[in-house]
Amino acid sequence: MVAPIGTLAGVAAAFAYVGAVDPNEPGHYPVCPLLRFTGVYCPGCGGLRSAHAFVHGDLATALGANALAVLGYGLFAVLMTVWLIRAVRGAPMRLAITPAWGWALAAVLALFTLVRNLPFGSALAP
């Protein structure tokens, strides 16, 4: 039970910090180096603003800042729930990521990055 509860506590502390320290105010967090030097939004751009809005219950703003991050929050919640249930039952948690899943994730990230940087995908830009 220590590993899943420790992971959940760490993520909750990170979300609490981002919820308390507004990333919309300049000077609190570093700027994305890819955005700063190239003007290209990476898959994580807007992630802190998304987490801040999510913590404050503003799902529309969270989706507008980084829709992929919000999807990640949901996936994390499902995985944590499964991990906690398995830990209570005494069953080990096994998460096998095959190369196909790794390539699929890389493709989703690349496609999200490409689309959010094109004019027709401006709704995905933070």
Tab-separated table of C-alpha atoms in Angstrom:
chain	number	residue	atom	x	y	z
A	1	MET	CA	0.000	0.000	0.000
A	2	VAL	CA	2.979	2.318	0.501
A	3	ALA	CA	3.805	2.742	-3.198
A	4	PRO	CA	0.333	3.670	-4.489
A	5	ILE	CA	-0.450	5.906	-1.515
A	6	GLY	CA	2.964	7.567	-1.776
A	7	THR	CA	2.477	8.165	-5.497
A	8	LEU	CA	-0.996	9.571	-4.921
A	9	ALA	CA	0.296	11.832	-2.137
A	10	GLY	CA	3.091	13.147	-4.351
A	11	VAL	CA	0.748	13.911	-7.236
A	12	ALA	CA	-1.787	15.501	-4.886
A	13	ALA	CA	0.962	17.711	-3.421
A	14	ALA	CA	2.067	18.775	-6.914
A	15	PHE	CA	-1.517	19.608	-7.909
A	16	ALA	CA	-2.014	21.508	-4.640
A	17	TYR	CA	1.104	23.570	-5.337
A	18	VAL	CA	0.049	24.356	-8.911
A	19	GLY	CA	-3.425	25.170	-7.625
A	20	ALA	CA	-1.990	27.604	-5.080
A	21	VAL	CA	0.693	29.229	-7.274
A	22	ASP	CA	-0.998	30.591	-10.400
A	23	PRO	CA	0.971	29.773	-13.581
A	24	ASN	CA	-0.886	32.578	-15.383
A	25	GLU	CA	1.174	35.133	-13.437
A	26	PRO	CA	4.624	35.611	-14.984
A	27	GLY	CA	7.711	34.713	-13.002
A	28	HIS	CA	6.393	31.740	-11.052
A	29	TYR	CA	7.395	28.963	-13.452
A	30	PRO	CA	10.019	28.694	-16.211
A	31	VAL	CA	8.983	29.238	-19.815
A	32	CYS	CA	8.923	26.238	-22.168
A	33	PRO	CA	12.317	26.301	-23.945
A	34	LEU	CA	10.843	24.981	-27.221
A	35	LEU	CA	8.242	27.747	-27.254
A	36	ARG	CA	10.764	30.382	-26.219
A	37	PHE	CA	13.352	29.564	-28.893
A	38	THR	CA	11.168	28.339	-31.781
A	39	GLY	CA	7.644	29.613	-31.150
A	40	VAL	CA	6.331	26.030	-31.424
A	41	TYR	CA	3.959	24.666	-28.782
A	42	CYS	CA	5.157	21.330	-27.404
A	43	PRO	CA	2.676	18.688	-26.158
A	44	GLY	CA	3.147	19.963	-22.608
A	45	CYS	CA	2.660	23.668	-23.288
A	46	GLY	CA	-0.280	24.889	-21.246
A	47	GLY	CA	-0.063	21.903	-18.912
A	48	LEU	CA	0.464	23.965	-15.768
A	49	ARG	CA	-2.372	26.332	-16.672
A	50	SER	CA	-4.509	23.272	-17.379
A	51	ALA	CA	-3.678	21.734	-13.997
A	52	HIS	CA	-4.384	25.049	-12.236
A	53	ALA	CA	-7.798	25.344	-13.900
A	54	PHE	CA	-8.540	21.667	-13.214
A	55	VAL	CA	-7.753	22.082	-9.506
A	56	HIS	CA	-10.120	25.055	-9.378
A	57	GLY	CA	-12.886	23.061	-11.098
A	58	ASP	CA	-12.806	24.969	-14.395
A	59	LEU	CA	-12.858	22.068	-16.847
A	60	ALA	CA	-13.491	24.243	-19.920
A	61	THR	CA	-10.386	26.349	-19.243
A	62	ALA	CA	-8.372	23.227	-18.443
A	63	LEU	CA	-9.356	21.671	-21.778
A	64	GLY	CA	-8.556	24.918	-23.581
A	65	ALA	CA	-5.083	25.116	-22.039
A	66	ASN	CA	-4.101	21.510	-22.799
A	67	ALA	CA	-6.754	18.957	-23.717
A	68	LEU	CA	-4.236	16.114	-23.823
A	69	ALA	CA	-3.187	16.847	-20.234
A	70	VAL	CA	-6.803	16.637	-19.071
A	71	LEU	CA	-7.052	13.255	-20.797
A	72	GLY	CA	-3.894	12.289	-18.916
A	73	TYR	CA	-5.475	13.299	-15.588
A	74	GLY	CA	-8.355	10.925	-16.301
A	75	LEU	CA	-6.031	8.100	-17.325
A	76	PHE	CA	-3.967	8.648	-14.179
A	77	ALA	CA	-7.118	8.507	-12.024
A	78	VAL	CA	-8.139	5.179	-13.593
A	79	LEU	CA	-4.656	3.692	-13.161
A	80	MET	CA	-4.456	4.871	-9.544
A	81	THR	CA	-7.864	3.376	-8.778
A	82	VAL	CA	-6.847	0.023	-10.260
A	83	TRP	CA	-3.503	0.150	-8.434
A	84	LEU	CA	-5.157	0.910	-5.079
A	85	ILE	CA	-7.772	-1.831	-5.503
A	86	ARG	CA	-5.087	-4.357	-6.414
A	87	ALA	CA	-2.941	-3.235	-3.457
A	88	VAL	CA	-5.851	-3.697	-1.035
A	89	ARG	CA	-6.442	-7.180	-2.434
A	90	GLY	CA	-2.731	-8.004	-2.195
A	91	ALA	CA	-2.339	-8.476	-5.950
A	92	PRO	CA	0.693	-6.978	-7.653
A	93	MET	CA	0.196	-4.188	-10.179
A	94	ARG	CA	1.689	-5.032	-13.536
A	95	LEU	CA	1.646	-2.475	-16.282
A	96	ALA	CA	3.269	-3.811	-19.419
A	97	ILE	CA	3.842	-1.215	-22.086
A	98	THR	CA	4.642	-2.948	-25.335
A	99	PRO	CA	6.606	-1.255	-28.103
A	100	ALA	CA	3.354	-0.867	-30.051
A	101	TRP	CA	1.830	1.150	-27.188
A	102	GLY	CA	4.984	3.254	-26.968
A	103	TRP	CA	4.854	4.034	-30.687
A	104	ALA	CA	1.143	4.784	-30.475
A	105	LEU	CA	1.736	7.218	-27.607
A	106	ALA	CA	4.574	8.881	-29.532
A	107	ALA	CA	2.308	9.193	-32.581
A	108	VAL	CA	-0.486	10.777	-30.520
A	109	LEU	CA	1.949	13.274	-28.990
A	110	ALA	CA	3.439	14.120	-32.393
A	111	LEU	CA	0.009	14.512	-33.994
A	112	PHE	CA	-1.231	16.668	-31.103
A	113	THR	CA	1.889	18.846	-31.394
A	114	LEU	CA	1.496	19.196	-35.155
A	115	VAL	CA	-2.215	20.006	-35.092
A	116	ARG	CA	-2.010	22.538	-32.259
A	117	ASN	CA	0.654	24.468	-34.201
A	118	LEU	CA	-1.356	24.685	-37.433
A	119	PRO	CA	-3.962	27.396	-38.103
A	120	PHE	CA	-6.928	24.983	-38.157
A	121	GLY	CA	-5.839	23.513	-34.808
A	122	SER	CA	-5.551	26.812	-32.999
A	123	ALA	CA	-8.304	25.706	-30.600
A	124	LEU	CA	-5.785	23.214	-29.163
A	125	ALA	CA	-3.131	25.896	-28.604
A	126	PRO	CA	-2.863	27.246	-25.060
